[in-house]
Each structure stands twice: as C-alpha cells, then as structure tokens.
Tab-separated table of C-alpha atoms in Angstrom:
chain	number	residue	atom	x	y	z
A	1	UNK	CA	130.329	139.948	95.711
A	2	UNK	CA	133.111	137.852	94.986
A	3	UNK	CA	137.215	139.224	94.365
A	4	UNK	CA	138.441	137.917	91.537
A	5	UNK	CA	141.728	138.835	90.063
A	6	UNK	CA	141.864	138.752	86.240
A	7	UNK	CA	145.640	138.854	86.235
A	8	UNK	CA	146.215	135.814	88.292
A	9	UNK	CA	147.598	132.442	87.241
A	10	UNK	CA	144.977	130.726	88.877
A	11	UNK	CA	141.699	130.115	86.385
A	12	UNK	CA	138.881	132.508	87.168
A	13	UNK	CA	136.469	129.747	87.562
A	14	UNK	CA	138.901	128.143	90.540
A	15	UNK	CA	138.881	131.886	91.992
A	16	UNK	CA	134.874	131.896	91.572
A	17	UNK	CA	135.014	128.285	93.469
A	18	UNK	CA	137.556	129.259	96.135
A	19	UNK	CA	135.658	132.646	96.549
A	20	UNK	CA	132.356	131.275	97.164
A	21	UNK	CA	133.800	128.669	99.623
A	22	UNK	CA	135.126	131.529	101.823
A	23	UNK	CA	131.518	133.311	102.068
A	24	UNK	CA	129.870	129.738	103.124
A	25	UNK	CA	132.926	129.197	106.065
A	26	UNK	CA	132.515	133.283	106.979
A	27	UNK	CA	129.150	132.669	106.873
A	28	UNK	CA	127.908	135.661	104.260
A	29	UNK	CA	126.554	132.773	102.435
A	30	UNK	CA	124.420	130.000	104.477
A	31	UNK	CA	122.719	126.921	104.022
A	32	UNK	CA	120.009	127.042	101.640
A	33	UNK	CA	120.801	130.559	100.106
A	34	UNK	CA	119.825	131.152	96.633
A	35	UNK	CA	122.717	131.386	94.385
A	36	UNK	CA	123.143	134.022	91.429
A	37	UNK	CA	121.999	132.380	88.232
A	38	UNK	CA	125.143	131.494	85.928
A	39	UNK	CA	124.030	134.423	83.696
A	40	UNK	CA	123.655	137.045	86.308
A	41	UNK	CA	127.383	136.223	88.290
A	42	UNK	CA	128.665	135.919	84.649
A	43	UNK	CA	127.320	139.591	83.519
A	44	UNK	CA	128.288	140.827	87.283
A	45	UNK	CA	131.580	139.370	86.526
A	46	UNK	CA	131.816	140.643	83.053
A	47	UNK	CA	132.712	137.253	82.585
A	48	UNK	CA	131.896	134.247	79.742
A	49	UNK	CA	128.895	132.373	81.450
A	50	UNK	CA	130.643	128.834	80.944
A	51	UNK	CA	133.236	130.114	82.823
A	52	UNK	CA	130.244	130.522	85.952
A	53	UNK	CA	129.304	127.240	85.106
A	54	UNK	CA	132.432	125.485	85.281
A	55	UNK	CA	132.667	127.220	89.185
A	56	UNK	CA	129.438	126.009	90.197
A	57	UNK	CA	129.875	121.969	88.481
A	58	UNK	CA	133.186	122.102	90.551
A	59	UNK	CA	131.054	123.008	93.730
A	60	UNK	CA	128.574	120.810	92.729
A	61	UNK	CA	130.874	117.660	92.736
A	62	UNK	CA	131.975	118.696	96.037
A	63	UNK	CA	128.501	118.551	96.977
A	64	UNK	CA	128.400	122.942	98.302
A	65	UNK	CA	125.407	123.787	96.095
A	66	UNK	CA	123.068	121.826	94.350
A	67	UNK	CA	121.277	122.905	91.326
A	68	UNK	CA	116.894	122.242	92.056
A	69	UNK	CA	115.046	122.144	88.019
A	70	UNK	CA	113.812	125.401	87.178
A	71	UNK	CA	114.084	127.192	91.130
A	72	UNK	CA	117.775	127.822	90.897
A	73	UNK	CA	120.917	126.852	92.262
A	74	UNK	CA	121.106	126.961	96.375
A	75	UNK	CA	123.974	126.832	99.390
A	76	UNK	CA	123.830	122.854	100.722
A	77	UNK	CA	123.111	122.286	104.278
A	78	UNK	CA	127.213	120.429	104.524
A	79	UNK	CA	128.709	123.427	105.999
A	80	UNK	CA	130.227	121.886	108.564
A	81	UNK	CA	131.377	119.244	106.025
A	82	UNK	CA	132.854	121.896	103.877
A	83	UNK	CA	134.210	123.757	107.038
A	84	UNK	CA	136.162	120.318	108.071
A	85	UNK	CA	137.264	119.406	104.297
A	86	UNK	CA	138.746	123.186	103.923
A	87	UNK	CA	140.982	122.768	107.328
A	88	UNK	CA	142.024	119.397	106.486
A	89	UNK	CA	143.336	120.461	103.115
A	90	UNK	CA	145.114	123.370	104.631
A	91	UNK	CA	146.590	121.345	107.583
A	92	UNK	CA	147.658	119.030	104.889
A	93	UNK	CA	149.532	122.374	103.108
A	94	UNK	CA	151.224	123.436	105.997
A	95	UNK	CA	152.187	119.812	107.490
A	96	UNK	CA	154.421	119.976	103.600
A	97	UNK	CA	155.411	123.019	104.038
A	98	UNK	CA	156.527	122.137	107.986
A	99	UNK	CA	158.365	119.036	107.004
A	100	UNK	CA	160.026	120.937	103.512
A	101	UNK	CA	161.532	122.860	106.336
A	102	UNK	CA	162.513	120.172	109.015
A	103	UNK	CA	164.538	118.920	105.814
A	104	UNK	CA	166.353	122.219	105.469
A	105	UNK	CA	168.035	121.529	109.023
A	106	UNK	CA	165.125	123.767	111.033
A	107	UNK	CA	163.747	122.312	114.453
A	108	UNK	CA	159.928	122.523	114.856
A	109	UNK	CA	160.490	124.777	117.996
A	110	UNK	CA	162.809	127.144	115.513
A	111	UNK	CA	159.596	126.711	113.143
A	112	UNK	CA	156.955	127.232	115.854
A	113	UNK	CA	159.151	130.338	116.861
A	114	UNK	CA	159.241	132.279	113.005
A	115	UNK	CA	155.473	131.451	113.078
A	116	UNK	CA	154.908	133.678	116.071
C-alpha cells in the first residue's frame, strides 16, 4: 500500500505520514475510510508497531484520521483542509527555493524559463 524506503534518511514513520497524505490528496484513500490497525500496517510493513503508531499520532495532531474506541482508526472528512495545508507548505518550499536563487544573480523570468 504505502512505498517506504528503508534506506532513506528520512524516519520511516515520517515516510508512513507523508505516504498516507498522498493517497488522501490522490484520492485512493477518502473521507471516512477505515485505516489498517497499527498491528496489521506494522506486520505489512515488517515494521516495529510503535513505529505505525508514531505515523498515525502525527496524523492525528494534524487532525487526517481520528482514532473512534474500539471501531478503529478512520480518514477525517478535512480533505480539502489537508489538500490546502499540503500546497501551502510546498508553495512555501519553492517561494525559498525561488528567492535562494534571485540571490544568486537569476531573474524570475530566467527562473520561470529553467522551470519550463
């Protein structure tokens, strides 16, 4: 389900995080979808099950899924929250990276034209 590289510098549980993020904004996942139980992603993953739960109390604080008492953990209906947060972080990324390069001497046309 998810693509998680066990050689990356980036923590697994960030990857587990990021990774369910991407199915909610391509919409494989939707609102109200049942999650995996920590345990089952975990042995899926052939990963430590803390590590699972780490992943899904980071998405929890961001309010993606919500964990419901003995029914499971389930997709919130915030997509297009999430949608907006995850472009406004990345616009933020790039506006850096755009300005990091106006300082090295480039124009934003000479930028706008190495995009293309």
């Amino acid at each position: 389900m998810f693509d998680i590289d066990y050689q990356s510098r980036t923590p697994i549980y960030v990857q587990i995080a990021n990774e369910i993020e991407k199915c909610i904004i391509n919409g494989k996942l939707k609102p109200q979808d049942q999650m995996p139980s920590i345990r089952e992603l975990a042995s899926e993953l052939g990963i430590n099950p803390n590590t699972v739960k780490k992943s899904y109390s980071e998405l929890e604080n961001k309010n993606i899924i919500r964990s419901v008492s003995t029914k499971g953990t389930f997709i919130t209906s915030k997509i297009e929250e999430i949608v907006q947060n995850k472009v406004e972080t990345s616009i933020g990324i790039i506006q850096k990276e755009v300005d990091e390069l106006k300082m090295l001497g480039l124009s934003f046309e000479d930028i706008k034209e190495r995009i293309k």
